[in-house]
Tab-separated table of C-alpha atoms in Angstrom:
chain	number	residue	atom	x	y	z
A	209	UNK	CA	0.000	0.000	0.000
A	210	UNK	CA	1.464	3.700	-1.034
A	211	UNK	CA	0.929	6.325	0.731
A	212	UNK	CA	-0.281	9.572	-1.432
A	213	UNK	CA	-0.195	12.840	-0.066
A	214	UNK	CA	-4.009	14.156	0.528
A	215	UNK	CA	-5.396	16.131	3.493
A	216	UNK	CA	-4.489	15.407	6.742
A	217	UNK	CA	-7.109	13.109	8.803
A	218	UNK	CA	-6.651	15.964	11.542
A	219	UNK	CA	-4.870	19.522	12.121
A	220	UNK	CA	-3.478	19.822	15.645
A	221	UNK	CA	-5.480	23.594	15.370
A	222	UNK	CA	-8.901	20.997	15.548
A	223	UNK	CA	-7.307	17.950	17.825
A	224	UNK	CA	-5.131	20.278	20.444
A	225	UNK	CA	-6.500	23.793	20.575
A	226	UNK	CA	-3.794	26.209	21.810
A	227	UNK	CA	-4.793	27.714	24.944
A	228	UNK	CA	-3.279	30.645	25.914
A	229	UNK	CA	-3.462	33.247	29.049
A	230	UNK	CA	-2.985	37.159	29.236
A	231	UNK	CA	-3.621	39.733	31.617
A	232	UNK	CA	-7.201	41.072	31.988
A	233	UNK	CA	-6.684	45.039	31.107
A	234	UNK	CA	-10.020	46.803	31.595
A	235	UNK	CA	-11.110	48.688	29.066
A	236	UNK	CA	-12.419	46.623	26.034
A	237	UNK	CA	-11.810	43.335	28.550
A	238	UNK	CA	-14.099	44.430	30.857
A	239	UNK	CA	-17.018	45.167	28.008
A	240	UNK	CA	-16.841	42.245	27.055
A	241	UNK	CA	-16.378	40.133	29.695
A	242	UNK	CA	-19.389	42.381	31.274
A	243	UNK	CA	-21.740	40.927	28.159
A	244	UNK	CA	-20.565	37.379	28.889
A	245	UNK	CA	-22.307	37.895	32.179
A	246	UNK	CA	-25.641	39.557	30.880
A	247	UNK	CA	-25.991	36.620	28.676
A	248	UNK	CA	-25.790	34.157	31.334
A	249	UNK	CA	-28.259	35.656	33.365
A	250	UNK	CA	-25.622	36.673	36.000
A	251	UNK	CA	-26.178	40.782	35.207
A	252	UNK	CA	-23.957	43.459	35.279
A	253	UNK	CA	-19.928	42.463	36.281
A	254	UNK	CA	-19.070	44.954	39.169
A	255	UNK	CA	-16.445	46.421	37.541
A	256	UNK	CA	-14.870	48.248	40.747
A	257	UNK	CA	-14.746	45.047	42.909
A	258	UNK	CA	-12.502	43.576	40.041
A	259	UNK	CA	-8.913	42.900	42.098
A	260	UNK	CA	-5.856	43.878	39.775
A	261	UNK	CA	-5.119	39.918	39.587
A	262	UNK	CA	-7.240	39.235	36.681
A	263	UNK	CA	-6.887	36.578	33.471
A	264	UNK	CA	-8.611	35.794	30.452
A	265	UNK	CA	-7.928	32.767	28.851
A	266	UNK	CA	-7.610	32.165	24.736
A	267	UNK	CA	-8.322	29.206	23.062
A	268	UNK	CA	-6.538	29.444	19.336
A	269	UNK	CA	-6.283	33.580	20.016
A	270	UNK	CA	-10.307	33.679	20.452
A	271	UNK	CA	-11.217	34.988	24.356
A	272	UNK	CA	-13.308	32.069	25.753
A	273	UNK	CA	-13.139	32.785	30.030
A	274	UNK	CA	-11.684	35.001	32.373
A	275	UNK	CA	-10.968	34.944	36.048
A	276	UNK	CA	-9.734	37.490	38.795
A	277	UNK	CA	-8.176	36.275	42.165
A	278	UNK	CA	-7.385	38.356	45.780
A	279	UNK	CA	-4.565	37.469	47.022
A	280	UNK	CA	-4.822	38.110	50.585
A	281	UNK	CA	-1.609	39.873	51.883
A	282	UNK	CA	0.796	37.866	54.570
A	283	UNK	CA	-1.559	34.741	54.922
A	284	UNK	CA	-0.829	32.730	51.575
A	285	UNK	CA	-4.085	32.268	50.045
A	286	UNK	CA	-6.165	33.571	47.234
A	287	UNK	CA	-9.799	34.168	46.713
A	288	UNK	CA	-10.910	33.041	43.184
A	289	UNK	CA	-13.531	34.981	42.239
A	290	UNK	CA	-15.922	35.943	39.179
A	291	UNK	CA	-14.822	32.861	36.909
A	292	UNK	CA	-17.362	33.117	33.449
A	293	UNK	CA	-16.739	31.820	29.907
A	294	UNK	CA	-17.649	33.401	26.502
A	295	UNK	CA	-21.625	32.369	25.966
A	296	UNK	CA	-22.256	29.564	23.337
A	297	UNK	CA	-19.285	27.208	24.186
A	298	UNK	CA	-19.620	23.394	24.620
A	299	UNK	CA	-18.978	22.125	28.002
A	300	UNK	CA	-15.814	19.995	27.044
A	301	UNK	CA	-14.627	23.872	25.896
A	302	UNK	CA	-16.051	25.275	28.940
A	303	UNK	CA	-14.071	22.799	31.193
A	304	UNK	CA	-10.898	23.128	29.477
A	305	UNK	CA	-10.903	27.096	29.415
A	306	UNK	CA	-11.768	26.929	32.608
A	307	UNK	CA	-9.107	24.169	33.565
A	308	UNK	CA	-6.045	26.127	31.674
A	309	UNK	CA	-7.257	29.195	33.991
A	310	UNK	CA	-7.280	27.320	37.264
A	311	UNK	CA	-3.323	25.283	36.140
A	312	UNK	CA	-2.312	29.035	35.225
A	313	UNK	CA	-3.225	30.541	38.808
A	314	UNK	CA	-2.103	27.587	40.702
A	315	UNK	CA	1.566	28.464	39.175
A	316	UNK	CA	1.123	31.784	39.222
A	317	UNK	CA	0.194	31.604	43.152
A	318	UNK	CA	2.579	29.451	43.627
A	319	UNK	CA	5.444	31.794	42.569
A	320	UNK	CA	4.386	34.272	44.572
A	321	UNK	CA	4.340	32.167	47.702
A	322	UNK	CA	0.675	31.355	47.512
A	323	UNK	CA	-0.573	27.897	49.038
A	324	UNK	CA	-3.605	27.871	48.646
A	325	UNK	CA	-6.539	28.560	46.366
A	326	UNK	CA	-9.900	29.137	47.459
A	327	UNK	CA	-12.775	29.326	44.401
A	328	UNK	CA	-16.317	31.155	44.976
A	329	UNK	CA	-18.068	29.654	42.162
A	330	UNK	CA	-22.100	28.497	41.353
A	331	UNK	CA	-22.893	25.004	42.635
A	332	UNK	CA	-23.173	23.578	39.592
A	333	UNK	CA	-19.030	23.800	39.294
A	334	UNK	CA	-19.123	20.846	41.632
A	335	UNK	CA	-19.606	18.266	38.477
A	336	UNK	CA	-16.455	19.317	37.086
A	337	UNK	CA	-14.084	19.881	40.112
A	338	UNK	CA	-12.431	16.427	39.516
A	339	UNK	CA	-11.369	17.797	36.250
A	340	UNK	CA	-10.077	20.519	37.628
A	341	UNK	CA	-7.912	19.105	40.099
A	342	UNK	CA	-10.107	20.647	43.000
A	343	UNK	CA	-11.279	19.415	45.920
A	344	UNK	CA	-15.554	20.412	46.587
A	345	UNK	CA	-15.645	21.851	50.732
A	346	UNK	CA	-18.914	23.317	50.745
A	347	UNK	CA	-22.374	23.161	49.398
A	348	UNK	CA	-25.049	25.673	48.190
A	349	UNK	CA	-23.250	28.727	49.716
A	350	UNK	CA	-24.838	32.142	49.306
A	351	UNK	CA	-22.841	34.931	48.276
A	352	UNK	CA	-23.728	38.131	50.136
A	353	UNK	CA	-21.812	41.380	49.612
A	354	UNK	CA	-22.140	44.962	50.475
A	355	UNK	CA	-21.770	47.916	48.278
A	356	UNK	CA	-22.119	51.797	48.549
């Protein structure tokens, strides 16, 4: 049997998406991150409770989630916060959007002397914590918060 040169069965761009992770900036980031969250029902994004530490992950160049984390000063440990994904994605793109955010902060805390990672998320991020790597500690928490 020869071997002729035809199209590829796959392209790595289809099999192995590149994921890649940049600073959150404001600006245009926060627009559209902020319409990400109208169209899943979660509202507005409160733009001036945003800490400085936030990400947005890229799958192939395309934005597709974003995260911010407080690191609390002298105690090692960081509050993961406001997690969302670009509307319309699968949940296999979901989870690994999600999961190349969570690897990124775990190094990135972990540079900066940071043990420990603590994630405020909806319940229904339970189902996928194995995938993460993260352990579930709590239940049906309530998120309460106090603004001017």
């Amino acid at each position: 049997m020869t071997m002729t040169e035809t199209e590829p069965v796959f392209t790595t761009e289809t099999a192995f998406p590149l994921y890649t992770v940049r600073q959150y900036q404001g600006g245009a980031d926060f627009h559209m991150v902020n319409e990400w969250g109208i169209a899943h029902g979660r509202g507005e994004l409160p733009e001036v409770l945003l800490p400085p530490d936030g990400f947005i992950a890229r799958e192939d160049g395309q934005p597709v989630a974003a995260v911010w984390c407080y690191f609390a000063t002298g105690i090692g440990v960081g509050h993961v916060e406001w997690l969302i994904t670009a509307p319309g994605l699968s949940l296999e793109r979901a989870k690994r959007a999600i999961k190349t955010l969570v690897d990124f902060l775990w190094l990135h805390a972990q540079q900066n002397d940071y043990g420990e990672l603590i994630f405020h998320c909806v319940p229904a991020a339970a189902r996928v914590a194995d995938f993460l790597d993260l352990e579930v500690v709590g239940k049906g928490m309530v998120t309460l918060m106090k603004t001017r």
